[in-house]
Short mmCIF file of C-alpha atoms and ligand atoms in Angstrom, two decimals:
data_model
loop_
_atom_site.label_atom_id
_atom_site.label_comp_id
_atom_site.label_asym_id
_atom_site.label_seq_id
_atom_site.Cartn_x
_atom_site.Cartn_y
_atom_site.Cartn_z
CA UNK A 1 0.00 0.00 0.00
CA UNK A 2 1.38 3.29 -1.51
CA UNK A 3 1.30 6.58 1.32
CA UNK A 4 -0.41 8.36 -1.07
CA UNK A 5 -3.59 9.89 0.69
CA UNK A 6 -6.99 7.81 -0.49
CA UNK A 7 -9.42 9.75 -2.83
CA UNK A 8 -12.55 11.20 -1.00
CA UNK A 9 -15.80 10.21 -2.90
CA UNK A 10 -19.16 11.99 -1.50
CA UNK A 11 -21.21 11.45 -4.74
CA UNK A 12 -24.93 11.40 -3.91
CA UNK A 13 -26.28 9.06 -7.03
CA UNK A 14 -26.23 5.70 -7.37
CA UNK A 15 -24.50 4.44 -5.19
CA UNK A 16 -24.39 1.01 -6.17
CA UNK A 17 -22.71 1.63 -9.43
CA UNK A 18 -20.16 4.02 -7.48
CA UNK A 19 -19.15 1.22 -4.91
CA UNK A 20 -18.78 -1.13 -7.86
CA UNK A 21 -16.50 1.15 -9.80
CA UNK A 22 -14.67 2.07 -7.02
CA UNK A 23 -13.50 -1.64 -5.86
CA UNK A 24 -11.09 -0.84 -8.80
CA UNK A 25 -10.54 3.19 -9.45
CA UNK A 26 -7.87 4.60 -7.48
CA UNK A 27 -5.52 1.44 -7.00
CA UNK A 28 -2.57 3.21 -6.13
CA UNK A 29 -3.85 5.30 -3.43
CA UNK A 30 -7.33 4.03 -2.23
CA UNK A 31 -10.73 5.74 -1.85
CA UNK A 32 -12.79 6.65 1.52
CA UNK A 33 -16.56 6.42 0.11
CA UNK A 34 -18.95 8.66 2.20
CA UNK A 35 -21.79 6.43 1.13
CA UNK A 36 -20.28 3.36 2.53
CA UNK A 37 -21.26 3.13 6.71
CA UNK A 38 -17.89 1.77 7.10
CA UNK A 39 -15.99 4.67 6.20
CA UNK A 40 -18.65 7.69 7.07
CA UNK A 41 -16.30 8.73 10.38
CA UNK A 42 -13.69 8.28 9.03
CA UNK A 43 -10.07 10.97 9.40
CA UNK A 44 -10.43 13.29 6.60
CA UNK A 45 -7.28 15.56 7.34
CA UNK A 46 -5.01 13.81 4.99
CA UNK A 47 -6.63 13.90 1.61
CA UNK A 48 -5.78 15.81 -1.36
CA UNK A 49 -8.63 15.26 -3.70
CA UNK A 50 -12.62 14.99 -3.35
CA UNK A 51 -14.56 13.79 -5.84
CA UNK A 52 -18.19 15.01 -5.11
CA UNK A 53 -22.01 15.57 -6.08
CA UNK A 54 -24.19 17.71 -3.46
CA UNK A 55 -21.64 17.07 -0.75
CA UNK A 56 -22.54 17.02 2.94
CA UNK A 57 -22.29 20.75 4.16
CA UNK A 58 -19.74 20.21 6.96
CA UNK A 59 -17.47 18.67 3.98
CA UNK A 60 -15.18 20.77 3.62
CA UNK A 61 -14.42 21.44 7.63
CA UNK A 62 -13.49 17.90 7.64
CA UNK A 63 -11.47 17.51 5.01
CA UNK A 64 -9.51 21.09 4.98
CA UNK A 65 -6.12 19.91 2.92
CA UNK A 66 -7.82 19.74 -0.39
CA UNK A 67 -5.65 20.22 -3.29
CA UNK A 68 -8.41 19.59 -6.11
CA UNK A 69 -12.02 19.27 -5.99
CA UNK A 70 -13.98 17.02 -8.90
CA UNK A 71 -17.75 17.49 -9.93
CA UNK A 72 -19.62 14.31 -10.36
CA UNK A 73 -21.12 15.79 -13.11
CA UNK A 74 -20.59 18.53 -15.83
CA UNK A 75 -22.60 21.44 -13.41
CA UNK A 76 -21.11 22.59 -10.48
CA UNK A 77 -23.86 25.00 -8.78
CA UNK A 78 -24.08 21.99 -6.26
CA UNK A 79 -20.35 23.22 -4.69
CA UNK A 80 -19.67 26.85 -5.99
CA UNK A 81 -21.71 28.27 -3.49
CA UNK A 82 -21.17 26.17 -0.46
CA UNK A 83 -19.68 27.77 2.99
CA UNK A 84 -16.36 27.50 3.49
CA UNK A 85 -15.61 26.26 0.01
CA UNK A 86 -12.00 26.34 -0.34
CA UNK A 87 -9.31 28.73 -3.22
CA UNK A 88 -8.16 25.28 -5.29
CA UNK A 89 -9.38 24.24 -8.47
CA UNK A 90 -12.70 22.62 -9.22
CA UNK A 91 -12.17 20.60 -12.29
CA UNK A 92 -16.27 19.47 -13.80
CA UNK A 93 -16.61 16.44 -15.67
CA UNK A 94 -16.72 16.45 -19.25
CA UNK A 95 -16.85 13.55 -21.32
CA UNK A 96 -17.52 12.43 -24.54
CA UNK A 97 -20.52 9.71 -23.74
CA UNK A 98 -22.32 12.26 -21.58
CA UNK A 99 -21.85 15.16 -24.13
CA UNK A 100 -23.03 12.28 -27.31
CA UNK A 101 -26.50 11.48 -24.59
CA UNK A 102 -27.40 15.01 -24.04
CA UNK A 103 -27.52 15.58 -27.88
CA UNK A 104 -29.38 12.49 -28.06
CA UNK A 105 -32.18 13.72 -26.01
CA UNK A 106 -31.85 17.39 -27.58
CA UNK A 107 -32.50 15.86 -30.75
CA UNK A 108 -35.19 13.40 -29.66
CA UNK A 109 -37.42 16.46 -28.22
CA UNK A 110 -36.59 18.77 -31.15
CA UNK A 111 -38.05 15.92 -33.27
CA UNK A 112 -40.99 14.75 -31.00
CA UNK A 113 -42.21 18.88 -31.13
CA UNK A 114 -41.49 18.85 -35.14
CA UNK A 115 -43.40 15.88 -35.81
CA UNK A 116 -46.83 16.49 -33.46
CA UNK A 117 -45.32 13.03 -31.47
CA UNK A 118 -47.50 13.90 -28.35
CA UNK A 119 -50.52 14.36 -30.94
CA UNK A 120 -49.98 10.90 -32.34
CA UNK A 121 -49.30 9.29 -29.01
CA UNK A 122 -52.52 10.55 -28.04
CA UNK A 123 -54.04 9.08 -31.18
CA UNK A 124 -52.44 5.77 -31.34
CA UNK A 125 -54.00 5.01 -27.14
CA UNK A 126 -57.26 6.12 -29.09
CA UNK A 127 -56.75 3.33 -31.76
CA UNK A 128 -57.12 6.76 -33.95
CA UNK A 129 -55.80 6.88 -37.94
CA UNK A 130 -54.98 10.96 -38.04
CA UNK A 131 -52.41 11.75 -40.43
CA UNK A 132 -49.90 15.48 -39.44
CA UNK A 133 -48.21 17.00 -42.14
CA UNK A 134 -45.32 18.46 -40.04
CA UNK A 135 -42.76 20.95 -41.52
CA UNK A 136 -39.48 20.51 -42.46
CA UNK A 137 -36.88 20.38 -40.29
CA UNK A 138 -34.68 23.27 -42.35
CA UNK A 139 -38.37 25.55 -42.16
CA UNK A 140 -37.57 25.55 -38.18
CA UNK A 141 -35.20 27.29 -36.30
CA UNK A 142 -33.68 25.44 -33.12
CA UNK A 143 -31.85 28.79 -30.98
CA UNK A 144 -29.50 26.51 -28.52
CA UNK A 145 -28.56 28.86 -25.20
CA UNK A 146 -25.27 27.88 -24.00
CA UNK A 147 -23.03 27.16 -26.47
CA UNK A 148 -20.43 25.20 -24.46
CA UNK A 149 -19.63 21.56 -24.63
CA UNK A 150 -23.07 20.35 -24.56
CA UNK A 151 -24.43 22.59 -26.45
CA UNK A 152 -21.96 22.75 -29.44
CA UNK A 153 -22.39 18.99 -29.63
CA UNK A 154 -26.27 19.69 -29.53
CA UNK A 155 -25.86 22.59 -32.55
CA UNK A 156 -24.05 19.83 -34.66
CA UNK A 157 -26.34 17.29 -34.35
CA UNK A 158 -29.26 19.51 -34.79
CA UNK A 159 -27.79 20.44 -38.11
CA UNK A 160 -27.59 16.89 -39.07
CA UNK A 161 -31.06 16.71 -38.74
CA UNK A 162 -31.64 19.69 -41.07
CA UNK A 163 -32.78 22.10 -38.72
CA UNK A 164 -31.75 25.67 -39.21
CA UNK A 165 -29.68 26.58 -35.99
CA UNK A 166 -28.82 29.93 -34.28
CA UNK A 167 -27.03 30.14 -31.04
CA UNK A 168 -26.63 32.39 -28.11
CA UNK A 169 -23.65 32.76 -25.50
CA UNK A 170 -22.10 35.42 -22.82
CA UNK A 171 -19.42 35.40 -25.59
CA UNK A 172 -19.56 34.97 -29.34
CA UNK A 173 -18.59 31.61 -30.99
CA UNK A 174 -17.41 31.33 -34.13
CA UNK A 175 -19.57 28.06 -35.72
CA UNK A 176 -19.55 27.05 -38.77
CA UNK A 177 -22.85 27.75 -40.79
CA UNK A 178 -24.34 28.42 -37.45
CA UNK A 179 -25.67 32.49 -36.94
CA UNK A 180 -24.27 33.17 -33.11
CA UNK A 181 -25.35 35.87 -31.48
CA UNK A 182 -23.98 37.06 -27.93
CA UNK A 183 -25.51 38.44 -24.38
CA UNK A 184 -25.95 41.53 -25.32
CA UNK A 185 -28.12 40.27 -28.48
CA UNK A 186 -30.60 38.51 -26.66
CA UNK A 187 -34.11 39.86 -27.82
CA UNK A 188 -32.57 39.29 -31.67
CA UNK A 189 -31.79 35.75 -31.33
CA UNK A 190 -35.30 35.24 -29.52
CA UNK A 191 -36.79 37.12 -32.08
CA UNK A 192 -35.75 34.39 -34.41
CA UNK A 193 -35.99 31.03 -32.52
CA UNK A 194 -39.02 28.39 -33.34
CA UNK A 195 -37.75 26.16 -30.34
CA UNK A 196 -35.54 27.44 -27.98
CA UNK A 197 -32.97 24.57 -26.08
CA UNK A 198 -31.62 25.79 -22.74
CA UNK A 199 -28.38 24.47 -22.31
CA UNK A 200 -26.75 26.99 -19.84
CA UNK A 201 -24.84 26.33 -16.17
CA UNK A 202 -27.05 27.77 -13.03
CA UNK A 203 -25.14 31.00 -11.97
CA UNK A 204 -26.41 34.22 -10.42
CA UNK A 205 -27.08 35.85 -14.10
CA UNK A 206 -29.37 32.73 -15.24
CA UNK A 207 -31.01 31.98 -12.56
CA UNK A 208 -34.87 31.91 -12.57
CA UNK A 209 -33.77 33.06 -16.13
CA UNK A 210 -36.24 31.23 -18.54
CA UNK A 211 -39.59 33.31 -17.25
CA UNK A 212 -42.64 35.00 -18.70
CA UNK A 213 -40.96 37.73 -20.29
CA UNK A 214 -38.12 36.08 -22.37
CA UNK A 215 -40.79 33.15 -23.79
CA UNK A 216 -43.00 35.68 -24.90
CA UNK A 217 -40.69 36.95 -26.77
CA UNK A 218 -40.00 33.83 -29.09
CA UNK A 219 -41.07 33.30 -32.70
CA UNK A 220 -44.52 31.74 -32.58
CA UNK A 221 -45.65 32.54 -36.57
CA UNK A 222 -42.61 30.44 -37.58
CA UNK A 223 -43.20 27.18 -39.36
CA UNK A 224 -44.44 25.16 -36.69
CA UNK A 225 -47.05 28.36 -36.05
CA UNK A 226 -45.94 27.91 -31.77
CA UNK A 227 -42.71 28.61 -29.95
CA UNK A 228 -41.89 25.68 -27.72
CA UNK A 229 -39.16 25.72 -25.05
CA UNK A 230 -36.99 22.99 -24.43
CA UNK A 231 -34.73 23.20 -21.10
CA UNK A 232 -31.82 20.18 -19.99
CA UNK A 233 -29.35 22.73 -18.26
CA UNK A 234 -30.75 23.47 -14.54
CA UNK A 235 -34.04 23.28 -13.26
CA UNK A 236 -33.49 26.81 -10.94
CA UNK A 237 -33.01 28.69 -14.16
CA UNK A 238 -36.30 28.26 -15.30
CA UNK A 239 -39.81 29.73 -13.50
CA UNK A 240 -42.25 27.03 -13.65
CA UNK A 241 -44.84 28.94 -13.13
CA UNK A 242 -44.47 31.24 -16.04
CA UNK A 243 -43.88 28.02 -18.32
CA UNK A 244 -47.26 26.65 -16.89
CA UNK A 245 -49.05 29.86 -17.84
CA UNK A 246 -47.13 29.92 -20.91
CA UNK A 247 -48.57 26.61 -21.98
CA UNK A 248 -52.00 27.45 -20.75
CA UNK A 249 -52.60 31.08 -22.59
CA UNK A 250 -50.66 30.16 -25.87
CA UNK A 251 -47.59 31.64 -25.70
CA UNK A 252 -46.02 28.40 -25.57
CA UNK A 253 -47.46 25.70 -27.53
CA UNK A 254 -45.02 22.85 -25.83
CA UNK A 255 -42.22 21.78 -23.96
CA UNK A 256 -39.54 19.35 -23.13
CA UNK A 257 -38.29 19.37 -19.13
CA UNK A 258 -35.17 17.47 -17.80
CA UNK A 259 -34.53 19.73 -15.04
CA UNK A 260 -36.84 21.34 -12.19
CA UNK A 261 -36.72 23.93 -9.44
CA UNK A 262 -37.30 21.04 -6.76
CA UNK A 263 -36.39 17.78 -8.00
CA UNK A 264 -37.82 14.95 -7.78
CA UNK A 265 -40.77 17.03 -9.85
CA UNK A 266 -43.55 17.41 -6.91
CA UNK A 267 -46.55 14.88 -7.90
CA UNK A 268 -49.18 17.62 -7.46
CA UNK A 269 -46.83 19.77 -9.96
CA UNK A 270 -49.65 21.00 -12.80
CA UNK A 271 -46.30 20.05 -15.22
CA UNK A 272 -47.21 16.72 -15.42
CA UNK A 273 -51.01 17.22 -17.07
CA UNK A 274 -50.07 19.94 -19.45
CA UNK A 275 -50.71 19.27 -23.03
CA UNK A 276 -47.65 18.59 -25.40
CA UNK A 277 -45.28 18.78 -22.73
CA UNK A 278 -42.66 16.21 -22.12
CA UNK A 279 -40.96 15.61 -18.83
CA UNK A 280 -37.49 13.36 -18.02
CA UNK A 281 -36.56 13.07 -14.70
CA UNK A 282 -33.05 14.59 -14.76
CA UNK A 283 -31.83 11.71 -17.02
CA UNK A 284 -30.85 13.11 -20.69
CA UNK A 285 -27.04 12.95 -20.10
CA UNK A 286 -26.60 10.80 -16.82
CA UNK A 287 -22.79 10.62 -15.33
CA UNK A 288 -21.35 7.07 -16.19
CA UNK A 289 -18.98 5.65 -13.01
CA UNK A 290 -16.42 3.93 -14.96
CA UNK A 291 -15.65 6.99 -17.42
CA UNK A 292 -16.31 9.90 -14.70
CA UNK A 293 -13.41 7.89 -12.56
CA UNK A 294 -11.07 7.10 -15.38
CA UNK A 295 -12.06 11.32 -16.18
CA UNK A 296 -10.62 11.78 -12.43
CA UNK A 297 -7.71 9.52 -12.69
CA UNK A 298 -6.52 10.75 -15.78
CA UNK A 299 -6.60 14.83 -13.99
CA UNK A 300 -5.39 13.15 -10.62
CA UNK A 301 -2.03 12.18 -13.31
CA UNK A 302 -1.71 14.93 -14.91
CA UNK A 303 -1.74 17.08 -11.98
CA UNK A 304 0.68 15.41 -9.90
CA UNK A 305 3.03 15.09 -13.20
CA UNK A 306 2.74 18.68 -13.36
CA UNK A 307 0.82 19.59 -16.37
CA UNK A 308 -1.97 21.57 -16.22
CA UNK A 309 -5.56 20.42 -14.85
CA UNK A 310 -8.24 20.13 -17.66
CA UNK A 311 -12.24 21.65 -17.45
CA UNK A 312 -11.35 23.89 -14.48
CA UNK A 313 -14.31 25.88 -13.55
CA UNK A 314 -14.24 29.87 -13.77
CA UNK A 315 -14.67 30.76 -10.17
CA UNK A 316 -15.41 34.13 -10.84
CA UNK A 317 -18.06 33.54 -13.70
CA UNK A 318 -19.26 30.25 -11.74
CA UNK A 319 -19.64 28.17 -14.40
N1 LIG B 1 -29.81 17.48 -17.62
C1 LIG B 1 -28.67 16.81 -17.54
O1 LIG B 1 -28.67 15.57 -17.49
C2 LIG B 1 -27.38 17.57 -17.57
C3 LIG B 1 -26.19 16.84 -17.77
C4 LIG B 1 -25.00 17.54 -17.85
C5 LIG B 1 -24.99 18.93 -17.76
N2 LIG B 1 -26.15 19.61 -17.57
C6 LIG B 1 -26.15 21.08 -17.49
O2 LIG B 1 -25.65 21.61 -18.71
C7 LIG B 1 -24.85 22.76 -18.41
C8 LIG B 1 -23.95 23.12 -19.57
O3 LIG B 1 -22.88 22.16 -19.67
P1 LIG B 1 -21.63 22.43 -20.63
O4 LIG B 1 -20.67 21.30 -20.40
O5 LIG B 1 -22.05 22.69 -22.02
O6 LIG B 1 -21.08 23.79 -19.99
P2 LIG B 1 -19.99 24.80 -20.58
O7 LIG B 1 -19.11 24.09 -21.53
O8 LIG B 1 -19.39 25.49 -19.41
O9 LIG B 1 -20.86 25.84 -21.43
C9 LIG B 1 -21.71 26.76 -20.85
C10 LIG B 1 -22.23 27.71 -21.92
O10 LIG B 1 -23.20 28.60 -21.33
C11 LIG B 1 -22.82 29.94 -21.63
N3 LIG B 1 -23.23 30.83 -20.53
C12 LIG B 1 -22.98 30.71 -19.22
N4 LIG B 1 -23.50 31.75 -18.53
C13 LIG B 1 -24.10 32.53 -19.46
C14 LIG B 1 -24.82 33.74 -19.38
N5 LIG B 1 -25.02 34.36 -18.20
N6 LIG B 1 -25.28 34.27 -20.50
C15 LIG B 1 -25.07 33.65 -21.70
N7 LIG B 1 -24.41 32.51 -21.84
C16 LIG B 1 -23.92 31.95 -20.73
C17 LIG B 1 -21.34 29.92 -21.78
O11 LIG B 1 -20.92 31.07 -22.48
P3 LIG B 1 -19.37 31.30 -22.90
O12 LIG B 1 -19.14 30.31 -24.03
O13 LIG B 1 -19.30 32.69 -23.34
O14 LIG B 1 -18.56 30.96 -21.68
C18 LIG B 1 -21.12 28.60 -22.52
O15 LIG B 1 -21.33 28.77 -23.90
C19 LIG B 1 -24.13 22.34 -17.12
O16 LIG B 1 -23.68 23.46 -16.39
C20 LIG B 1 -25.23 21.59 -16.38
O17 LIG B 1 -25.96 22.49 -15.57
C21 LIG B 1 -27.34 18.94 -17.47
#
């Protein structure tokens, strides 16, 4: 057994699947798993790196020689504002097979609005034969907020599909065939944008972000004659109220959830009746073990070789 400190893991999601991985991630140093009864009192003076999702608040008290903290996932709103959160690096998790299953879902609900899917669902349960002539994909324009890792990936795929795609970040990106506009252009790109996909990190600036006053302001005489809003970044930057009213008085004509302001969704939510909306329960681009601990052993070896850490949050933008 090496002296090297063990890695701290305090990852609240599936815990099964982390205790599996883990009998073989870190060999050369070890791992303390909060989740495990066995090791929840344990010493944490000595360790060096944490690897954590919505970690226990007295955290980092306990464990105050941190040298790098890892996200179990590619948002980090669950750490950045916790008390006494430490000046080292937070590295987020960023991997292809999460980025490749969010742009699988963005495309799935981008489709399932184009094509009236709720409308047939509802038909086929009513053993109904009701043909929809849907537009084309190019006649509809798919803005993407957040035009990061995800949503790059997302603005590719999309154009795959034949959609016409605009995007919208706090700075400009250059994209190939894809018209970008930045923060200060926001009314412009909503202005143009058939189906808007939120894709953004929860910060100060975009939270409660998605509410009455930016939907209304989406295209609703494009092609598919509504404006639907599609959101898989974080729940807190959207106002479910607004989106409920939205739905109810037109403004929206549907909508695709992954995220919510209180997850799990609350059963008496009025989300779950609303016509052509689609819920997911925080699932389009789940973190998988084995690749989010190779992700943390590969930074754990480069950092210790001396080369620079990879995916290191912003602290001062928060994402
Ligand atoms: N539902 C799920 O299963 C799931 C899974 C993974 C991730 N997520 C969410 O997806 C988010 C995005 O992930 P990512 O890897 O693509 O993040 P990222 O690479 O950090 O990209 C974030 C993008 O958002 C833009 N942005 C941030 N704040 C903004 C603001 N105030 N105004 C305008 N644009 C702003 C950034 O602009 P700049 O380019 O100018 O910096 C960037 O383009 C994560 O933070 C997480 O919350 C959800």
């Amino acid at each position: 057994m090496s002296a090297r400190p063990p890695v701290l893991v305090d990852i609240k999601f599936n815990p099964e699947g982390v205790a599996r991985v883990l009998k073989t991630a870190f060999a050369d140093r070890g791992s303390i798993n909060l989740a495990d009864p066995g090791h929840q009192a344990r010493d944490l003076r000595a360790v060096e790196y944490a690897l954590l999702w919505k970690p226990d608040a007295d955290l980092f008290a306990r464990a105050p020689n941190l040298k790098v903290i890892f996200s179990g996932g590619a948002g980090v709103d669950h750490i950045i504002g916790m008390a006494g959160l430490p000046e080292i690096p937070i590295v987020r998790f960023v991997d292809r097979s999460l980025t490749t299953r969010m742009s699988e879902w963005v495309v799935m609900q981008c489709l399932m609005h184009l094509r009236g899917q709720y409308a047939h669902d509802n038909h086929q349960r009513q053993r109904e034969w009701a043909k929809l002539i849907a537009p084309e994909a190019a006649e509809v324009t798919v803005g993407v907020m957040g035009l990061g890792i995800l949503g790059q990936d997302a603005v590719a795929k999309l154009r795959v599909m034949g959609f016409n795609v605009i995007g919208w970040s706090r700075s400009r990106k250059q994209i190939d065939g894809v018209e970008t506009f930045d923060a200060s252009e926001l009314d412009n790109f909503l202005a143009r944008t058939d189906i808007l996909v939120g894709l953004l990190p929860l910060t100060p600036e975009t939270s409660g972000f998605y509410d009455a006053g930016l939907l209304a302001k989406l295209r609703r005489n494009g092609a598919l004659g509504q404006a639907v809003f599609i959101n898989a970044g974080r729940g807190k930057s959207q106002v479910e109220a607004d989106i409920v009213s939205a739905i109810r008085n037109g403004t929206l004509g549907g909508a695709s959830l992954d995220v919510f302001e209180a997850e799990p969704l609350a059963s008496d939510s009025p989300l779950w009746d609303l016509q052509n909306v689609f819920l997911t329960p925080h699932d389009a681009a789940v973190s998988e073990e084995n690749a989010l601990f190779r992700h943390v052993e590969t930074q754990i070896a480069r950092f210790e070789r001396g080369e620079p850490l990879q995916f290191v949050v912003d602290r001062a933008a928060g994402y």
